[in-house]
Short mmCIF file of C-alpha atoms in Angstrom, two decimals:
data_model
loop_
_atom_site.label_atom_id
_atom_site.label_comp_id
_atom_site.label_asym_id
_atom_site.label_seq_id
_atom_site.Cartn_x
_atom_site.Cartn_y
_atom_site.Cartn_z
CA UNK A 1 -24.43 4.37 26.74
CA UNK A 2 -26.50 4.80 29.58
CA UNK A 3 -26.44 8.68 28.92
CA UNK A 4 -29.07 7.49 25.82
CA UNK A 5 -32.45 5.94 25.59
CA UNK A 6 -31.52 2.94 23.72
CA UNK A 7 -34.39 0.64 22.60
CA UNK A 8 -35.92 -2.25 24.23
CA UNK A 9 -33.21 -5.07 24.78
CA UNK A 10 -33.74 -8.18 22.92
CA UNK A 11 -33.39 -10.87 24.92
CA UNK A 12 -34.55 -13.30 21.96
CA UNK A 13 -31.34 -12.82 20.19
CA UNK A 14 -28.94 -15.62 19.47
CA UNK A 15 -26.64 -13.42 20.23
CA UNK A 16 -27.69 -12.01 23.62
CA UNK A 17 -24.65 -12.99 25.30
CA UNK A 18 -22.90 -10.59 23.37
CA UNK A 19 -20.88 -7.97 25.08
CA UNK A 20 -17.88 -5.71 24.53
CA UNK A 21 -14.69 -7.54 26.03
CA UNK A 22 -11.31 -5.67 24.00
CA UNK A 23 -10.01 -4.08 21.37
CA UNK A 24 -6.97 -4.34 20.00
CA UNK A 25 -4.14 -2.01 18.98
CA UNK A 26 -1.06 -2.85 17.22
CA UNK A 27 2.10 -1.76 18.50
CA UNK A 28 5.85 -1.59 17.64
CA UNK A 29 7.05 -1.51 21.13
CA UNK A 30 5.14 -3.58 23.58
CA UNK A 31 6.85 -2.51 26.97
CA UNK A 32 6.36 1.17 25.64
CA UNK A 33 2.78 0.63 25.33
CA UNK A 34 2.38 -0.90 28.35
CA UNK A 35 4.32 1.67 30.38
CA UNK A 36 2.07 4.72 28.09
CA UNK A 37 -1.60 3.06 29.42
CA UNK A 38 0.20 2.48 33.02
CA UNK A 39 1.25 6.07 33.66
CA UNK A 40 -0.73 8.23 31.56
CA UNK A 41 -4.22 6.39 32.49
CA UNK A 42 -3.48 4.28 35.78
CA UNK A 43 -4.49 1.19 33.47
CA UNK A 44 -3.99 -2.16 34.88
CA UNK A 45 -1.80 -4.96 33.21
CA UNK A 46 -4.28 -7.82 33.70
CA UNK A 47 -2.51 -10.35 31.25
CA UNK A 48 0.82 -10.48 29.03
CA UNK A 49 1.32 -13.60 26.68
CA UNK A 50 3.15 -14.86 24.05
CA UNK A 51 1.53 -16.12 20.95
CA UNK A 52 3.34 -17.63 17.76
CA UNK A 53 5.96 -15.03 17.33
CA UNK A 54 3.33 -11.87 18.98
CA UNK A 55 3.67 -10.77 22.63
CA UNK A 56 0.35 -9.70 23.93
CA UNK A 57 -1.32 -8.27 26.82
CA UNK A 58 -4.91 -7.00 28.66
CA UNK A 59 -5.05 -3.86 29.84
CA UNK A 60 -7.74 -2.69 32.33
CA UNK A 61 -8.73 0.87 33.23
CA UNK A 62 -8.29 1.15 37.11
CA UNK A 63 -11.35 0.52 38.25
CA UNK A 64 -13.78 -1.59 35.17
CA UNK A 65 -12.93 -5.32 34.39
CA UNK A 66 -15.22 -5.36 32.06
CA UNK A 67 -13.43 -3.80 29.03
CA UNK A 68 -9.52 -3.90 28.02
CA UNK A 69 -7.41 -2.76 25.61
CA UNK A 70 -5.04 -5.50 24.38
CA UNK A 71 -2.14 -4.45 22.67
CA UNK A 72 -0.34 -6.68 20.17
CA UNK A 73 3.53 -6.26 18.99
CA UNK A 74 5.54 -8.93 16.92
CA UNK A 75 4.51 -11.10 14.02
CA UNK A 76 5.15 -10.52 10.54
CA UNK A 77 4.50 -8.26 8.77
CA UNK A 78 5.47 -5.68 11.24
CA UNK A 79 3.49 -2.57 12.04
CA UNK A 80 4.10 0.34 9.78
CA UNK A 81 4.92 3.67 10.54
CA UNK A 82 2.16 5.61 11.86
CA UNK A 83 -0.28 8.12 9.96
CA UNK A 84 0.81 11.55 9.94
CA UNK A 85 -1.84 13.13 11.92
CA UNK A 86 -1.79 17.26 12.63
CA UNK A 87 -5.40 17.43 13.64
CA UNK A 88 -8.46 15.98 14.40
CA UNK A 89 -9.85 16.33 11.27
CA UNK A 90 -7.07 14.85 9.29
CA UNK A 91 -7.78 11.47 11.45
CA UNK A 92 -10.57 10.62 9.27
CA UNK A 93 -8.79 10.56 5.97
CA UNK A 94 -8.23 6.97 6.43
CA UNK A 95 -10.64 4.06 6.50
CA UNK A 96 -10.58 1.78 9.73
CA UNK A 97 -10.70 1.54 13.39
CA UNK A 98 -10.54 5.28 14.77
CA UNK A 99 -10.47 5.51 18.63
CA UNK A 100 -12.04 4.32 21.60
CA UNK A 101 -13.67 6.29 24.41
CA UNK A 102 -13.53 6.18 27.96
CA UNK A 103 -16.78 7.54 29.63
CA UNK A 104 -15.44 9.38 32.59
CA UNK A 105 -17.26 11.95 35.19
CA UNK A 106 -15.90 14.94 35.15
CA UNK A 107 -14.18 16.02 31.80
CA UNK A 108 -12.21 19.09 33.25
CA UNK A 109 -10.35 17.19 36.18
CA UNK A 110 -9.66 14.48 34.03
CA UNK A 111 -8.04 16.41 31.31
CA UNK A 112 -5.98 18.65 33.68
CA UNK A 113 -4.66 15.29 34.87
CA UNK A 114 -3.69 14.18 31.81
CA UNK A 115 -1.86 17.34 30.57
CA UNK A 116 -0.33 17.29 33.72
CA UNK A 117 1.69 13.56 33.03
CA UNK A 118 2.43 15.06 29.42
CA UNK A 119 -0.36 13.57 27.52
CA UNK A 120 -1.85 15.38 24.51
CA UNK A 121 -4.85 17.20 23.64
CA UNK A 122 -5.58 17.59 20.15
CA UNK A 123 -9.27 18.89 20.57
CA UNK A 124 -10.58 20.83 23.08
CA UNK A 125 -13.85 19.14 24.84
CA UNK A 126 -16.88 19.98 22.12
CA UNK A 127 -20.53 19.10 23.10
CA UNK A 128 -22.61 17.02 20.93
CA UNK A 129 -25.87 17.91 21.38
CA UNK A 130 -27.64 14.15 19.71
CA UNK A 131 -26.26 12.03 22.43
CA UNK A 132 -25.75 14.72 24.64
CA UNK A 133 -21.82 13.70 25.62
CA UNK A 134 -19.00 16.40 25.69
CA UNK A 135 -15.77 14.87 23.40
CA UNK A 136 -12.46 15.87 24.14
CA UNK A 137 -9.59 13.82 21.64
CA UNK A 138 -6.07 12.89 22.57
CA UNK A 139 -3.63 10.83 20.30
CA UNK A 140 -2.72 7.47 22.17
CA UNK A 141 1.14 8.12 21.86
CA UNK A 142 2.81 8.35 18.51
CA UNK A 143 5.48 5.69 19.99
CA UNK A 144 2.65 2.83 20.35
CA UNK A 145 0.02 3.29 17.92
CA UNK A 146 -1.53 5.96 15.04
CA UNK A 147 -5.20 5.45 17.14
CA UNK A 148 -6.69 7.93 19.27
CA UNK A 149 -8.17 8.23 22.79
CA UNK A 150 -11.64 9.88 23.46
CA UNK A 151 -12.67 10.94 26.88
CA UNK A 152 -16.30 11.72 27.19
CA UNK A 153 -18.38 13.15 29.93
CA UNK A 154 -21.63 14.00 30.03
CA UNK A 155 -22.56 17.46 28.43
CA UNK A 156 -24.43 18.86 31.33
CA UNK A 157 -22.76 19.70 34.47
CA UNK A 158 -21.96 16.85 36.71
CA UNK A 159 -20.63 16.77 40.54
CA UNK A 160 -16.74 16.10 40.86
CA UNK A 161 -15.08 12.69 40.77
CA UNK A 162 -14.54 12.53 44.25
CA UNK A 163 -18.67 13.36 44.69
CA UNK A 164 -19.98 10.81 42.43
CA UNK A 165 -17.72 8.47 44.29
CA UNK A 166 -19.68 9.29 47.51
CA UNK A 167 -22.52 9.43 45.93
#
């Protein structure tokens, strides 16, 4: 959230070794998952396994180590059907996990790329002025999971991708 003044740390904390390291979706199809964060987001497969009667697996975005998304598939009871989502706003008739965002440069490159390997946008980038980030929504395929997929840049204007890598 670097885009934010965020208070002081706290160091003190018990629990300042704290940091974000996954979340998880549940899946019905786990090579289908795999192959939807491989070619629609150039994700990394960092780690499959099998636990119990699950198959799981890390996925990294290509280029932070920090953060994956681990999908899950197997284990009883299965995963249900997904929610029937038509828009944005219908996504937050149910209680529970939501989406998770990817922080990226430069919204406009980054959607035409993902409209141009098929992906979905459901809402168009909107700016939201109180922490001053531009949203732009995309269902993570229906196949995989009934979660969705933020991308956010920063609301003002920022140089290209290939710029800030330069930079």
């Amino acid at each position: 959230m670097a885009d934010l003044t965020p208070p002081a740390l706290n160091d003190a904390s018990p629990f300042a070794d704290m940091r974000g390291h996954h979340v998880a979706v549940r899946t019905p199809d786990f090579e289908i998952a795999k192959r939807w964060y491989v070619a629609s987001l150039d994700f990394r497969v960092v780690a499959e396994w099998d636990y119990a009667d699950q198959r799981l697996g890390y996925l990294a975005s290509p280029v932070d180590d920090r953060f994956c998304i681990e999908t899950i598939v197997g284990g009883e009871p299965v995963p249900q059907d997904v929610r029937p989502y038509s828009h944005l706003g219908g996504t937050l008739d149910f209680a529970g996990y939501h989406h998770f965002c990817l922080s990226v440069v430069d919204g406009a490159e980054t959607l035409e790329e993902l409209r141009a390997r098929g992906v979905t946008i459901v809402a168009e980038p909107f700016v939201v002025e109180a922490i001053g980030r531009k949203l732009a929504f995309s269902p993570i395929l229906s196949a995989i999971s009934s979660n969705w997929l933020r991308c956010s840049p920063p609301a003002s204007r920022t140089p290209s991708k290939q710029t800030a890598k330069r930079g």
